[in-house]
PDB file of C-alpha atoms in Angstrom:
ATOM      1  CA  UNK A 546     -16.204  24.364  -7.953  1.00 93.00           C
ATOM      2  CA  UNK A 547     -15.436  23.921  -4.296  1.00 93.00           C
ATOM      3  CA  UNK A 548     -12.522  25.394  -2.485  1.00 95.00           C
ATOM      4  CA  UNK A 549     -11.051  21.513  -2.466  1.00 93.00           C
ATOM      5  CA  UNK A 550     -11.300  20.906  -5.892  1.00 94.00           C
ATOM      6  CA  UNK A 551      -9.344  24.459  -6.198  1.00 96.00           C
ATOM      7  CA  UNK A 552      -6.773  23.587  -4.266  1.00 96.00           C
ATOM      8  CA  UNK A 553      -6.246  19.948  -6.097  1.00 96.00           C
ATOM      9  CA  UNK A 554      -6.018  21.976  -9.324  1.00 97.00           C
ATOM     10  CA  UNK A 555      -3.464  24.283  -7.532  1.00 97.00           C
ATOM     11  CA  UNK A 556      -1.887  21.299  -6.719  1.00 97.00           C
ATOM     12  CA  UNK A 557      -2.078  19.103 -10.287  1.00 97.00           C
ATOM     13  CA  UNK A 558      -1.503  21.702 -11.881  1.00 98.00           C
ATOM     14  CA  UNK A 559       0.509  24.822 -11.022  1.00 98.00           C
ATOM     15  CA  UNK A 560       2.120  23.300  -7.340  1.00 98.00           C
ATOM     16  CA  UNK A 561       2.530  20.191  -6.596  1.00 96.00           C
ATOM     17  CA  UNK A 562       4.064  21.395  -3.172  1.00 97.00           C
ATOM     18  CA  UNK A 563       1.183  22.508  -1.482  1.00 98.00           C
ATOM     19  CA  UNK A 564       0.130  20.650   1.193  1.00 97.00           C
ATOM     20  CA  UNK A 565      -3.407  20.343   2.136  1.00 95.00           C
ATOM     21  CA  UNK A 566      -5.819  17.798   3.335  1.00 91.00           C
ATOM     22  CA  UNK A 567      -6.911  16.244   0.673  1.00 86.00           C
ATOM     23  CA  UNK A 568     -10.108  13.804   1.736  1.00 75.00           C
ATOM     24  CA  UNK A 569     -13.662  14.294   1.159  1.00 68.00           C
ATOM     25  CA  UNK A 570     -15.794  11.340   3.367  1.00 67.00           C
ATOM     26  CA  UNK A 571     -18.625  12.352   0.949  1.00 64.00           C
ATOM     27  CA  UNK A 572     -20.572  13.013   3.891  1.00 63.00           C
ATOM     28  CA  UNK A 573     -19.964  16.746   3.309  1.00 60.00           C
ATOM     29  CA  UNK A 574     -18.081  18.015   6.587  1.00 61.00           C
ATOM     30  CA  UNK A 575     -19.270  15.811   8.784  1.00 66.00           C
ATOM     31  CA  UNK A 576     -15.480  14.184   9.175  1.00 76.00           C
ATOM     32  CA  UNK A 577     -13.874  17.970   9.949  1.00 80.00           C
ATOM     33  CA  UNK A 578     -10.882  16.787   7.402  1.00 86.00           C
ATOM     34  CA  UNK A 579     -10.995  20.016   5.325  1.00 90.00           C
ATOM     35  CA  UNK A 580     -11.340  22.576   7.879  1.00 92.00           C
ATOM     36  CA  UNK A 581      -9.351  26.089   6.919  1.00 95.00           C
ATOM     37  CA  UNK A 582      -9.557  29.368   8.178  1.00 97.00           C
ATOM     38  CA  UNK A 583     -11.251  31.072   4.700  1.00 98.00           C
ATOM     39  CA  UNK A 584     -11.651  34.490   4.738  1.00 97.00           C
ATOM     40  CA  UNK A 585     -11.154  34.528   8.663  1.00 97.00           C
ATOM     41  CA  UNK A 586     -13.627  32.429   9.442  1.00 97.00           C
ATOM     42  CA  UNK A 587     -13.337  28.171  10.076  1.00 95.00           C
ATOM     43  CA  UNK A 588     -15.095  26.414   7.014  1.00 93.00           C
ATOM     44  CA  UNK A 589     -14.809  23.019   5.210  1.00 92.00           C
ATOM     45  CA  UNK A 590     -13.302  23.361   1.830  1.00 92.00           C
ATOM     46  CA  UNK A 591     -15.763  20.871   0.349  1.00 89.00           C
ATOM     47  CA  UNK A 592     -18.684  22.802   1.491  1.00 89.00           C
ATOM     48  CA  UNK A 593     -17.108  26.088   0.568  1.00 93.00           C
ATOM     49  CA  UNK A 594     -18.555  27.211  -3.349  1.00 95.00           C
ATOM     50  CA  UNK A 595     -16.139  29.245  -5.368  1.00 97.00           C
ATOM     51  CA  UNK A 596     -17.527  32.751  -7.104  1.00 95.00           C
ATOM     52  CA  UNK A 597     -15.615  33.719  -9.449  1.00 88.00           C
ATOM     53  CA  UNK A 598     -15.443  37.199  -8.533  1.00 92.00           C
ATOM     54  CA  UNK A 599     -14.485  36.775  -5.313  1.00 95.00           C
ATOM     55  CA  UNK A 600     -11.071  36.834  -3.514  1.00 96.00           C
ATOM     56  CA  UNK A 601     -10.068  34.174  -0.447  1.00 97.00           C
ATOM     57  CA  UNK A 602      -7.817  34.317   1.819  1.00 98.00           C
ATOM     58  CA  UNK A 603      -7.012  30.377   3.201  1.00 98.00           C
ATOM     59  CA  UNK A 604      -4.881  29.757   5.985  1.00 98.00           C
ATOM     60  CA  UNK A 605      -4.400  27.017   8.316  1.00 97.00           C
ATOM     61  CA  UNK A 606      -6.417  25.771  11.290  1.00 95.00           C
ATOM     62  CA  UNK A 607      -5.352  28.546  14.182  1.00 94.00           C
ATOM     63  CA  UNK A 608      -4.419  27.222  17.444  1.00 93.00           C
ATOM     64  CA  UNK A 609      -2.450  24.445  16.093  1.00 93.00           C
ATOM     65  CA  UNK A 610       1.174  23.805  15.045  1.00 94.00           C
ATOM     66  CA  UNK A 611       1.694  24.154  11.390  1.00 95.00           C
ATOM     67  CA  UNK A 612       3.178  21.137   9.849  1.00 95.00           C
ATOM     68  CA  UNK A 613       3.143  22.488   5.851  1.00 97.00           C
ATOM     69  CA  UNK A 614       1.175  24.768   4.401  1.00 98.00           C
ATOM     70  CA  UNK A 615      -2.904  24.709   5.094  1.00 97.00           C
ATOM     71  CA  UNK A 616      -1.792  21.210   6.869  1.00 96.00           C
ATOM     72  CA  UNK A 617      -2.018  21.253  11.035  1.00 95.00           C
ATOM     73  CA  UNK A 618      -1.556  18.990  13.673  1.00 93.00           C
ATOM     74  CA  UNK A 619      -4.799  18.767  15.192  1.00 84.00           C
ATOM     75  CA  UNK A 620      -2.926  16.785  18.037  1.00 81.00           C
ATOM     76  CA  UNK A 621      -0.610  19.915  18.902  1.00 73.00           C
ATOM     77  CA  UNK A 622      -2.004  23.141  20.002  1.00 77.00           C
ATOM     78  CA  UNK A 623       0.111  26.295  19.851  1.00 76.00           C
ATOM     79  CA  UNK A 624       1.704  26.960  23.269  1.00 67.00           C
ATOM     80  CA  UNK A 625       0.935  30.549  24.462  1.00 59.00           C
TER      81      UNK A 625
END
């Protein structure tokens, strides 16, 4: 399972008010769509394969204003 399909079983399933990207181009992350910060580091959720052992920590795109959630405005960077 990738990290997207988690997150739209987070979101079927247990909350339906998380906000994510949800788009996959099929082109694997060519489009940049599904970028998060995982485990401190920028990643595409539909390239990122789920252990089951391990823990992740997903946050938002840094840099950029926070609109909901793991969602950013790619538009807006943070003022500093």
């Amino acid at each position: 399972m990738t990290l997207l399909m988690a997150l739209r079983y987070i979101y079927e399933k247990i909350d339906n008010s998380l906000a994510f990207r949800d788009y996959c181009c099929g082109a694997g992350p060519a489009c940049g769509s599904c970028l998060l910060n995982v485990n401190g580091k920028l990643a595409f959720s539909c390239s990122i394969i789920l252990k089951g052992n391990e823990k992740y920590t997903v946050e938002p795109v840094p840099n950029f204003q926070v609109v909901k959630d793991l969602v950013v405005d790619k538009g807006r960077k943070n003022k500093r």
